[in-house]
Amino acid sequence: MKTPHFPPYIDLNPVTRAQGVIQLPGSKSISNRTLLLAALSEGDTQISELLASDDTLVMLNALHSLGVKWEQEGVSQNYLVRGVSGKFPVKHADLFMGNAGTAIRPLVAALGVLGGDYTLHGVERMHERPIGDLVDALQRVGSQITYTGVPGFPPLHIQSGQIRPNGWQVRGNVSSQFLTALLMAAPLIAAEQDIEIEVIGELISKPYIEITLNLMARFGVLVKREGWQKFIIEAGQFYKSPGTIHVEGDASSASYFLAAGAICGGPVRVTGVGRNSIQGDVRFVEALEKMGASIALGENWIEARSNGVLKAIDADFNAIPDAAMTIAIAALYANGTSVLRNIGSWRVKETDRIDAMAAELTKLGAQVEAGADYLAITPPAQLQPASIETYDDHRMAMCFSLATLNGVARAGTKIRILDPKCVAKTFPDYFSAFATIKQY
Ligand SMILES: O=C(O)C1=C[C@@H](OP(=O)(O)O)[C@@H](O)[C@H](O)C1
Ligand SMILES: C=C(OP(=O)(O)O)C(=O)O
């Protein structure tokens, strides 16, 4: 991956019109699931358009440390992963997980089930992101996992245990990634007995489970389900390479450009993702539509434009927590107060996103009420120029670049994005892509 050079801050000027076409980078959620499933499969998998970013690098490096062989085709994002048929060749490793939830959670489950002698750790924030519900679920069925720092959080030490096919259950109200992790790990021991995974209580971020089930099916494992409460992996199934797999463009990354089209005229088109996407975040466009934008969807593209003032929105954003951050910025261009509800998971992601969003929106002059699991945003008469802290959160950096756009209800403003390098988590080239849709 060629990492762009990042200065300590980026100054962005107001933009009169946003227009253009953006080829999206690959989906983070699909990339990291595909890498792990390809590694665990029987046979080799050719992956095209894998996301090039910190989060996928973390997964690629971890797989390499576990003895999985993969090759990058030249400088392209096409990779060949040589499957290890359900057993990692290296049984003793120290794995750096950065701040990639989509890497550490599924790997803890896979390694917890397969056994060995592994430590997993990450950046400081990773050690503050909860993993207790997943560890509890794995310990319950026989995994030997211990906390080497604060109980409930990475870093972790994994040893070999005797895994039982009964009693698989997990809580889903802190992160859906815990259920994703168990689902992906279950076939690794489902040789003779079915495994039933029961979800205890509420499950958040549900569409991400659909991505998991869709990809497991492509790798030959079908999961039966009873709604969102019970998932059954029938015995005898194992991961088999589908041969080739193409990674769709990232629907969460699409949200910034589509919002730009909605705020500032457009049309802005993203390519690489379209109406048949398996990513829940494509439904972000429904929120933009409710706010008054015009959306068109094709097989492999989505386009947004708008001629009028955006309407405030009051909605439940539990299903699209990542793209919902972009709505918080679109709300600056609406008339009236917007309320983003049921977004409690924001508090345990790259930063406490409810507090971070409230603090930075306030700098622009907005009136913000931050609740335990909601944000209410009332835009100011005029946006104030501001220096935006990004809290090592890629989405904070990407979202606030949009406050430079001239909307119909109010003009954009001068924005300084501090520590812009955080975008490397999922979209290293974000600022050059954003520059191509701006017209002054
Ligand atoms: O499974 C996934 O790929 C993801 C699930 C979501 O997390 P939660 O389930 O913790 O909300 C999302 O925020 C994250 O960026 C990616
Ligand atoms: C929450 C996010 O990341 P992670 O996959 O690390 O949970 C995100 O990308 O917004």
Short mmCIF file of N, CA, C and O and ligand atoms in Angstrom, two decimals, residues 28-29 33 102 174-177 204-205 208 321-322 345 349, ligand 1:
data_model
loop_
_atom_site.label_atom_id
_atom_site.label_comp_id
_atom_site.label_asym_id
_atom_site.label_seq_id
_atom_site.Cartn_x
_atom_site.Cartn_y
_atom_site.Cartn_z
N LYS A 28 -14.42 -2.09 3.56
CA LYS A 28 -13.63 -2.60 4.69
C LYS A 28 -14.25 -3.88 5.23
O LYS A 28 -13.56 -4.87 5.46
N SER A 29 -15.58 -3.84 5.44
CA SER A 29 -16.26 -5.00 6.05
C SER A 29 -16.13 -6.24 5.17
O SER A 29 -15.91 -7.35 5.67
N ARG A 33 -13.50 -9.63 6.05
CA ARG A 33 -14.17 -10.94 6.15
C ARG A 33 -13.65 -11.87 5.07
O ARG A 33 -13.40 -13.06 5.30
N THR A 102 -12.85 -5.10 12.74
CA THR A 102 -13.17 -6.19 11.81
C THR A 102 -12.03 -7.19 11.69
O THR A 102 -12.18 -8.23 11.07
N VAL A 174 -23.70 -4.49 22.28
CA VAL A 174 -22.55 -3.58 22.30
C VAL A 174 -21.93 -3.50 20.90
O VAL A 174 -21.57 -2.43 20.43
N SER A 175 -21.82 -4.64 20.24
CA SER A 175 -21.30 -4.68 18.87
C SER A 175 -21.80 -5.94 18.18
O SER A 175 -21.79 -7.02 18.77
N SER A 176 -22.21 -5.78 16.92
CA SER A 176 -22.62 -6.96 16.13
C SER A 176 -21.41 -7.79 15.73
O SER A 176 -21.53 -8.94 15.31
N GLN A 177 -20.21 -7.19 15.84
CA GLN A 177 -19.00 -7.91 15.42
C GLN A 177 -18.76 -9.15 16.27
O GLN A 177 -18.09 -10.09 15.84
N ILE A 204 -27.55 -5.14 17.81
CA ILE A 204 -27.44 -3.85 17.11
C ILE A 204 -26.77 -4.06 15.75
O ILE A 204 -26.28 -5.14 15.44
N SER A 205 -26.77 -3.02 14.94
CA SER A 205 -26.05 -3.00 13.65
C SER A 205 -26.35 -4.24 12.80
O SER A 205 -25.45 -4.83 12.20
N TYR A 208 -24.85 -5.72 9.29
CA TYR A 208 -23.50 -6.29 9.19
C TYR A 208 -23.53 -7.81 9.32
O TYR A 208 -22.64 -8.51 8.82
N PRO A 321 -24.71 2.70 11.69
CA PRO A 321 -24.00 3.61 12.62
C PRO A 321 -22.87 4.41 11.97
O PRO A 321 -22.65 5.55 12.34
N ASP A 322 -22.18 3.82 11.00
CA ASP A 322 -21.02 4.53 10.42
C ASP A 322 -21.48 5.67 9.50
O ASP A 322 -21.05 6.81 9.61
N SER A 345 -23.86 2.87 20.15
CA SER A 345 -22.59 2.18 19.81
C SER A 345 -21.51 3.19 19.42
O SER A 345 -20.32 2.87 19.44
N LYS A 349 -16.60 3.27 19.63
CA LYS A 349 -15.90 3.03 18.37
C LYS A 349 -14.54 3.75 18.40
O LYS A 349 -13.90 3.75 19.46
O1 LIG B 1 -19.03 -5.95 11.07
C1 LIG B 1 -18.56 -4.92 10.55
O2 LIG B 1 -17.93 -4.96 9.47
C2 LIG B 1 -18.81 -3.63 11.21
C3 LIG B 1 -19.82 -3.50 12.13
C4 LIG B 1 -20.17 -2.20 12.77
O3 LIG B 1 -19.76 -2.27 14.13
P1 LIG B 1 -20.75 -2.60 15.36
O4 LIG B 1 -21.41 -3.89 15.12
O5 LIG B 1 -19.78 -2.64 16.52
O6 LIG B 1 -21.71 -1.45 15.43
C5 LIG B 1 -19.50 -1.02 12.09
O7 LIG B 1 -19.58 0.13 12.90
C6 LIG B 1 -18.05 -1.31 11.77
O8 LIG B 1 -17.44 -0.20 11.15
C7 LIG B 1 -17.95 -2.49 10.82
#
